[in-house]
Amino acid sequence: MTYYDEELAAKGREIQGKLWGNLAAGGGGGMTGAALAPDFFKLVQQFCFGMFWGREELDIKYRSLVTVSQLAALGKYEELKGHLRGALNVGWTKEELIEVMMQTAVYCGVPAGVNALNAAAEVLMDA
Amino acid sequence: MTYYDEELAAKGREIQGKLWGNLAAGGGGGMTGAALAPDFFKLVQQFCFGMFWGREELDIKYRSLVTVSQLAALGKYEELKGHLRGALNVGWTKEELIEVMMQTAVYCGVPAGVNALNAAAEVLMDA
Amino acid sequence: MTYYDEELAAKGREIQGKLWGNLAAGGGGGMTGAALAPDFFKLVQQFCFGMFWGREELDIKYRSLVTVSQLAALGKYEELKGHLRGALNVGWTKEELIEVMMQTAVYCGVPAGVNALNAAAEVLMDA
Amino acid sequence: MTYYDEELAAKGREIQGKLWGNLAAGGGGGMTGAALAPDFFKLVQQFCFGMFWGREELDIKYRSLVTVSQLAALGKYEELKGHLRGALNVGWTKEELIEVMMQTAVYCGVPAGVNALNAAAEVLMDA
Amino acid sequence: MTYYDEELAAKGREIQGKLWGNLAAGGGGGMTGAALAPDFFKLVQQFCFGMFWGREELDIKYRSLVTVSQLAALGKYEELKGHLRGALNVGWTKEELIEVMMQTAVYCGVPAGVNALNAAAEVLMDA
Amino acid sequence: MTYYDEELAAKGREIQGKLWGNLAAGGGGGMTGAALAPDFFKLVQQFCFGMFWGREELDIKYRSLVTVSQLAALGKYEELKGHLRGALNVGWTKEELIEVMMQTAVYCGVPAGVNALNAAAEVLMDA
């Protein structure tokens, strides 16, 4: 049985709304994984966004920077694109986000920086 | 010169047959890498499937679960799809395999879980 | 404010008890990280053990195998040792777990297999 | 021959000074690697700190957060400890940095979060 | 402001020319990342190729082998293809490079070897 | 039952002897993992050293460079130290190996380069 707490889910939806607006409504968008395992995305909304992102000890703008930085380090480029869109929505500029991708080259290697910039171009080029 | 021991290769083919049936016959399928380095896939059949998977100390069904779990952790999604097909053939259910992908999110991070579920959807959706 | 749902935490404690018995009581043991961020380990108990491990769709014995396999793949050796202890408690044998470490060499590389076996020796040698 | 541009090196030293004060003077501290390859650390000062950290497009405080986040994701815990000290010096609080380590668990997996918190405890416990 | 030292950039261009001939002229080719962050590729030319590859202590042919090996280990397959082309230009044979990809399977795992061979096929099949 | 082919094992021992001389005799040295799973190290001798390193298509000196590069990329520092000793024995100089570790910083990130140099110092400082 899949855990569900309405208050926690509402907290998660609030954070998702700040990052992605109406696009977040579906909780997983058009992804095939969301169709296969809808329960998973209900849990993610609760524990990832409700339990962690929702904590007041760190501002959502800074959490967004942490996440963008880690997705670039992990080489998870689809998620990176989603969170770069979110980063623009919570107050980071295109110029600042390009610098984050550039600094990735120093700490994670030049190929990681190149890949991150290629992924970012799709989101940031016209931002 | 490429090592070849018929007994070892036969043991490897037997395991590959349990996982993938006739599809395993080509030893590498339609992959371009197999055309470039056919010797490599002959060695893999012997050492990977013959020397390790063929050992009796751990059942093939559990070896399949180990492999699916590690491929999800490593982010090797093409191989993951192949081994999810194998996992269904050695007795795991669609529902169990979805749970493995979900648990991947906890130990390897949410993006790893999302990617694994997206890859798995291609194999499991109609299973 | 740290999320807390007693029912969810109880579910988590039940799983931790099956894996580690009384040792699990402290929720993080003697680790320095647990002293720095006690809230974190309360959340882990709820979302990792309560929300995921507690689901009935996959038996705890198989979840343990998934976790041991992924920790070996990730190179997280302290956690691996903890979960190898848990694996023995939920029904895996020493011989089976050695095979898992050996198979790690095939999918994650020989050095990963060697390191996993070195870590495992501390737990399994006298098991 | 090792590249050296005094202006670039001075820019690098300025950044290192903001992060670590006098401790940065040695360019590699007491590390054995610095004794083996002193040229390397001269290059790092120039390209890492001079060429990238020194750029005005992103504030040093945010570059510090990017770096701390990526080191936690990469599992480079000695460097993480060094950059957590730097993060305190450029304006992040202990409470904020603990949240970064906690969020690491969500994007990189629970074991990565636990390890990051254990490493951070050495720096942050008395901060 | 982006660092620029003509002597260092010239050294970098010289190395890029040995690896890729005229194709290197654009410093990033047709990649979208290069359009987003042209400064980054100017820095890469200077620090990656000028500061490191340009050092006399290790021959360019061996640096090429180091790079090809690490890109296969990191799973950065687009960069791997580019550096396999470079490796052919600085004196490695198709047969030697196939062996490198095969050995990757032993140290980084069979899936890493398979993926590296699949990527390499595009470059090496007709070499 | 553990696979054993005397000809293959002899080929493997020959390679190990070139890399490490008499130290290789024990097949795993004083490691605890070797005591836990002696079969594993017998298989490694056969498949890793006999099947792959023993192939004539790539010289042992170059295979050593590939391995050192990949171990630095993977962050497997104990194995790196062992293979740096082997690299000295098959003809690489201390100065060349230091350059490999430095180049690691460019492709795998500065922290990977720093860690590799720290590990290498133990082997190379007095070489």
Coordinates of N, CA and C in Angstrom, one line a residue, chain B residues 61-102:
Chain B
K61 N 18.1 -17.2 -10.6 CA 17.1 -16.2 -10.3 C 17.6 -15.0 -9.4
Y62 N 18.5 -15.3 -8.5 CA 19.0 -14.3 -7.6 C 20.1 -13.5 -8.3
R63 N 20.9 -14.3 -9.1 CA 22.0 -13.6 -9.9 C 21.3 -12.5 -10.8
S64 N 20.1 -12.9 -11.3 CA 19.4 -11.9 -12.2 C 19.0 -10.7 -11.4
L65 N 18.6 -10.9 -10.2 CA 18.2 -9.7 -9.4 C 19.4 -8.8 -9.0
V66 N 20.5 -9.5 -8.7 CA 21.8 -8.7 -8.5 C 22.1 -7.9 -9.7
T67 N 22.1 -8.5 -10.8 CA 22.5 -7.8 -12.1 C 21.5 -6.6 -12.4
V68 N 20.2 -6.8 -12.3 CA 19.3 -5.8 -12.6 C 19.5 -4.6 -11.6
S69 N 19.8 -4.9 -10.3 CA 20.0 -3.9 -9.3 C 21.3 -3.1 -9.6
Q70 N 22.3 -3.8 -10.0 CA 23.6 -3.1 -10.3 C 23.5 -2.3 -11.6
L71 N 22.8 -2.8 -12.6 CA 22.7 -2.0 -13.8 C 21.9 -0.7 -13.6
A72 N 20.9 -0.8 -12.8 CA 20.1 0.4 -12.4 C 21.0 1.4 -11.6
A73 N 21.9 0.9 -10.8 CA 22.8 1.7 -10.0 C 23.8 2.4 -10.9
L74 N 24.3 1.6 -11.9 CA 25.4 2.1 -12.8 C 24.8 3.0 -13.8
G75 N 23.5 3.1 -14.0 CA 22.9 3.9 -15.1 C 23.2 3.3 -16.5
K76 N 23.3 2.0 -16.6 CA 23.5 1.4 -17.9 C 22.1 0.9 -18.3
Y77 N 21.4 1.7 -19.0 CA 20.0 1.5 -19.3 C 19.7 0.5 -20.4
E78 N 20.5 0.5 -21.4 CA 20.3 -0.5 -22.5 C 20.5 -1.9 -21.9
E79 N 21.6 -2.1 -21.1 CA 21.8 -3.4 -20.5 C 20.7 -3.7 -19.5
L80 N 20.2 -2.7 -18.8 CA 19.1 -2.9 -17.9 C 17.9 -3.5 -18.6
K81 N 17.6 -2.9 -19.7 CA 16.4 -3.4 -20.4 C 16.6 -4.9 -20.8
G82 N 17.7 -5.2 -21.3 CA 18.0 -6.6 -21.6 C 17.9 -7.5 -20.4
H83 N 18.4 -7.1 -19.3 CA 18.4 -8.0 -18.1 C 17.0 -8.0 -17.4
L84 N 16.2 -6.9 -17.7 CA 14.8 -7.0 -17.2 C 14.0 -8.1 -18.0
R85 N 14.3 -8.1 -19.3 CA 13.7 -9.2 -20.0 C 14.1 -10.6 -19.5
G86 N 15.4 -10.7 -19.2 CA 15.9 -11.9 -18.6 C 15.2 -12.2 -17.3
A87 N 15.1 -11.2 -16.5 CA 14.5 -11.4 -15.1 C 13.1 -11.9 -15.2
L88 N 12.3 -11.4 -16.1 CA 11.0 -12.0 -16.3 C 11.0 -13.5 -16.7
N89 N 12.0 -13.8 -17.5 CA 12.2 -15.2 -17.9 C 12.6 -16.2 -16.8
V90 N 13.3 -15.7 -15.8 CA 13.7 -16.6 -14.7 C 12.8 -16.5 -13.5
G91 N 11.7 -15.8 -13.6 CA 10.7 -15.9 -12.6 C 10.3 -14.7 -11.8
W92 N 10.9 -13.6 -12.0 CA 10.5 -12.4 -11.3 C 9.2 -11.8 -12.0
T93 N 8.4 -11.2 -11.2 CA 7.2 -10.6 -11.8 C 7.4 -9.1 -12.1
K94 N 6.5 -8.6 -13.0 CA 6.5 -7.2 -13.3 C 6.5 -6.3 -12.0
E95 N 5.6 -6.7 -11.1 CA 5.4 -5.9 -9.9 C 6.7 -5.9 -9.0
E96 N 7.3 -7.0 -8.9 CA 8.6 -7.1 -8.1 C 9.6 -6.2 -8.8
L97 N 9.7 -6.3 -10.1 CA 10.8 -5.5 -10.7 C 10.6 -4.0 -10.7
I98 N 9.3 -3.6 -10.7 CA 9.0 -2.2 -10.5 C 9.5 -1.7 -9.1
E99 N 9.3 -2.6 -8.1 CA 9.8 -2.2 -6.7 C 11.3 -2.1 -6.7
V100 N 12.0 -2.9 -7.4 CA 13.4 -2.8 -7.5 C 13.8 -1.4 -8.0
M101 N 13.2 -1.0 -9.1 CA 13.5 0.3 -9.7 C 13.2 1.4 -8.7
M102 N 12.1 1.3 -7.9 CA 11.7 2.3 -6.9 C 12.7 2.4 -5.8

